Amino acid sequence: MRKCYATAAVLISWFLMLPPPVYPPVKDASGDYKMNTAAPMSQWLTFKTLKSEAGCKAQLKKVQPFYKCVSSDDPALKKKAPAAAGAPSVSTVSGAAASHMQ
């Protein structure tokens, strides 16, 4: 009997990322808009998608210093899920139902 094994090819691309602008828009002394480099990586904008880290780093040399090269599997790119609101307690639900029944 022949066994077949499934293999998955992991394809990783590289993103040249641009930080979001500061809101409200503010210009610096040179007339360029200020960028929010302190923003979480999940809020940064993808400027370019590249196939390799070397290609990304080559492009990085041609742009402003606040750009970054980030791997597509970087966990910082994932948005954090908002915390789920707790369900109302049984006493709150029964109290609300009782007040409507009067």
PDB file of C-alpha atoms in Angstrom:
ATOM      1  CA  MET A   1       0.000   0.000   0.000  1.00  0.00           C
ATOM      2  CA  ARG A   2       1.352   3.425  -0.992  1.00  0.00           C
ATOM      3  CA  LYS A   3       1.139   6.312   1.454  1.00  0.00           C
ATOM      4  CA  CYS A   4       0.584   9.838   0.233  1.00  0.00           C
ATOM      5  CA  TYR A   5       1.762  12.734   2.316  1.00  0.00           C
ATOM      6  CA  ALA A   6       0.396  16.181   1.808  1.00  0.00           C
ATOM      7  CA  THR A   7       2.966  18.927   1.832  1.00  0.00           C
ATOM      8  CA  ALA A   8       2.237  22.590   1.918  1.00  0.00           C
ATOM      9  CA  ALA A   9       4.483  25.082   0.254  1.00  0.00           C
ATOM     10  CA  VAL A  10       4.902  28.099   2.458  1.00  0.00           C
ATOM     11  CA  LEU A  11       5.004  31.210   0.349  1.00  0.00           C
ATOM     12  CA  ILE A  12       6.304  34.248   2.128  1.00  0.00           C
ATOM     13  CA  SER A  13       6.351  37.624   0.500  1.00  0.00           C
ATOM     14  CA  TRP A  14       7.835  40.835   1.790  1.00  0.00           C
ATOM     15  CA  PHE A  15       6.040  44.136   2.203  1.00  0.00           C
ATOM     16  CA  LEU A  16       7.579  47.566   1.962  1.00  0.00           C
ATOM     17  CA  MET A  17       5.465  49.286   4.609  1.00  0.00           C
ATOM     18  CA  LEU A  18       4.655  52.968   5.037  1.00  0.00           C
ATOM     19  CA  PRO A  19       3.442  54.351   8.380  1.00  0.00           C
ATOM     20  CA  PRO A  20       0.050  56.071   8.393  1.00  0.00           C
ATOM     21  CA  PRO A  21       0.008  59.875   8.326  1.00  0.00           C
ATOM     22  CA  VAL A  22      -0.599  61.859  11.494  1.00  0.00           C
ATOM     23  CA  TYR A  23      -4.222  62.990  11.853  1.00  0.00           C
ATOM     24  CA  PRO A  24      -5.099  65.777  11.523  1.00  0.00           C
ATOM     25  CA  PRO A  25      -2.542  66.223   8.737  1.00  0.00           C
ATOM     26  CA  VAL A  26       0.488  68.211   9.879  1.00  0.00           C
ATOM     27  CA  LYS A  27       3.370  69.344   7.708  1.00  0.00           C
ATOM     28  CA  ASP A  28       6.923  69.438   8.986  1.00  0.00           C
ATOM     29  CA  ALA A  29       9.462  72.210   8.324  1.00  0.00           C
ATOM     30  CA  SER A  30      10.333  70.801   4.876  1.00  0.00           C
ATOM     31  CA  GLY A  31       6.669  70.769   3.797  1.00  0.00           C
ATOM     32  CA  ASP A  32       6.210  66.990   3.965  1.00  0.00           C
ATOM     33  CA  TYR A  33       3.351  65.454   5.914  1.00  0.00           C
ATOM     34  CA  LYS A  34       4.369  63.920   9.238  1.00  0.00           C
ATOM     35  CA  MET A  35       4.052  60.149   9.551  1.00  0.00           C
ATOM     36  CA  ASN A  36       2.878  58.261  12.628  1.00  0.00           C
ATOM     37  CA  THR A  37       5.848  55.933  13.055  1.00  0.00           C
ATOM     38  CA  ALA A  38       4.616  54.990  16.555  1.00  0.00           C
ATOM     39  CA  ALA A  39       1.434  53.388  15.128  1.00  0.00           C
ATOM     40  CA  PRO A  40       1.117  49.588  15.463  1.00  0.00           C
ATOM     41  CA  MET A  41       2.378  47.696  12.421  1.00  0.00           C
ATOM     42  CA  SER A  42      -1.177  46.455  11.714  1.00  0.00           C
ATOM     43  CA  GLN A  43      -2.100  50.066  10.834  1.00  0.00           C
ATOM     44  CA  TRP A  44       0.802  50.659   8.449  1.00  0.00           C
ATOM     45  CA  LEU A  45       0.118  50.783   4.713  1.00  0.00           C
ATOM     46  CA  THR A  46       1.562  48.336   2.189  1.00  0.00           C
ATOM     47  CA  PHE A  47       3.521  50.412  -0.313  1.00  0.00           C
ATOM     48  CA  LYS A  48       4.905  47.496  -2.342  1.00  0.00           C
ATOM     49  CA  THR A  49       4.850  43.686  -2.266  1.00  0.00           C
ATOM     50  CA  LEU A  50       8.116  41.935  -3.124  1.00  0.00           C
ATOM     51  CA  LYS A  51       9.181  38.305  -3.521  1.00  0.00           C
ATOM     52  CA  SER A  52      12.330  38.368  -1.408  1.00  0.00           C
ATOM     53  CA  GLU A  53      13.876  40.084   1.563  1.00  0.00           C
ATOM     54  CA  ALA A  54      16.835  41.136  -0.590  1.00  0.00           C
ATOM     55  CA  GLY A  55      14.486  42.793  -3.087  1.00  0.00           C
ATOM     56  CA  CYS A  56      12.708  44.584  -0.268  1.00  0.00           C
ATOM     57  CA  LYS A  57      15.961  45.819   1.250  1.00  0.00           C
ATOM     58  CA  ALA A  58      17.071  47.078  -2.179  1.00  0.00           C
ATOM     59  CA  GLN A  59      13.839  49.087  -2.476  1.00  0.00           C
ATOM     60  CA  LEU A  60      14.271  50.314   1.095  1.00  0.00           C
ATOM     61  CA  LYS A  61      17.432  52.167   0.059  1.00  0.00           C
ATOM     62  CA  LYS A  62      15.402  54.239  -2.448  1.00  0.00           C
ATOM     63  CA  VAL A  63      12.719  55.543  -0.060  1.00  0.00           C
ATOM     64  CA  GLN A  64      12.410  57.684   3.079  1.00  0.00           C
ATOM     65  CA  PRO A  65      13.984  56.292   6.266  1.00  0.00           C
ATOM     66  CA  PHE A  66      10.638  55.629   8.007  1.00  0.00           C
ATOM     67  CA  TYR A  67       9.671  52.800   5.605  1.00  0.00           C
ATOM     68  CA  LYS A  68      10.176  49.208   6.806  1.00  0.00           C
ATOM     69  CA  CYS A  69      10.493  45.760   5.232  1.00  0.00           C
ATOM     70  CA  VAL A  70       8.144  43.272   6.879  1.00  0.00           C
ATOM     71  CA  SER A  71       7.614  39.578   6.187  1.00  0.00           C
ATOM     72  CA  SER A  72       4.057  38.549   5.280  1.00  0.00           C
ATOM     73  CA  ASP A  73       4.016  36.083   8.184  1.00  0.00           C
ATOM     74  CA  ASP A  74       5.018  38.692  10.785  1.00  0.00           C
ATOM     75  CA  PRO A  75       2.534  38.505  13.689  1.00  0.00           C
ATOM     76  CA  ALA A  76       2.689  42.297  14.114  1.00  0.00           C
ATOM     77  CA  LEU A  77       0.663  42.630  10.890  1.00  0.00           C
ATOM     78  CA  LYS A  78      -2.341  40.886  12.408  1.00  0.00           C
ATOM     79  CA  LYS A  79      -4.916  43.183  13.928  1.00  0.00           C
ATOM     80  CA  LYS A  80      -5.629  42.528  17.544  1.00  0.00           C
ATOM     81  CA  ALA A  81      -9.192  41.339  18.075  1.00  0.00           C
ATOM     82  CA  PRO A  82     -11.197  43.611  20.344  1.00  0.00           C
ATOM     83  CA  ALA A  83     -11.903  42.156  23.747  1.00  0.00           C
ATOM     84  CA  ALA A  84     -15.273  40.472  23.829  1.00  0.00           C
ATOM     85  CA  ALA A  85     -17.833  42.128  26.032  1.00  0.00           C
ATOM     86  CA  GLY A  86     -18.902  39.958  28.917  1.00  0.00           C
ATOM     87  CA  ALA A  87     -22.356  38.434  28.812  1.00  0.00           C
ATOM     88  CA  PRO A  88     -24.835  39.918  31.255  1.00  0.00           C
ATOM     89  CA  SER A  89     -25.092  38.085  34.522  1.00  0.00           C
ATOM     90  CA  VAL A  90     -28.119  35.933  35.287  1.00  0.00           C
ATOM     91  CA  SER A  91     -29.230  38.328  38.004  1.00  0.00           C
ATOM     92  CA  THR A  92     -29.230  41.241  35.544  1.00  0.00           C
ATOM     93  CA  VAL A  93     -31.213  39.292  32.963  1.00  0.00           C
ATOM     94  CA  SER A  94     -33.788  38.036  35.467  1.00  0.00           C
ATOM     95  CA  GLY A  95     -34.059  41.488  37.050  1.00  0.00           C
ATOM     96  CA  ALA A  96     -34.667  43.116  33.675  1.00  0.00           C
ATOM     97  CA  ALA A  97     -37.276  40.501  32.757  1.00  0.00           C
ATOM     98  CA  ALA A  98     -39.021  40.916  36.093  1.00  0.00           C
ATOM     99  CA  SER A  99     -39.210  44.703  35.780  1.00  0.00           C
ATOM    100  CA  HIS A 100     -40.859  44.401  32.338  1.00  0.00           C
ATOM    101  CA  MET A 101     -43.445  41.919  33.550  1.00  0.00           C
ATOM    102  CA  GLN A 102     -44.973  44.232  36.134  1.00  0.00           C
TER     103      GLN A 102
END
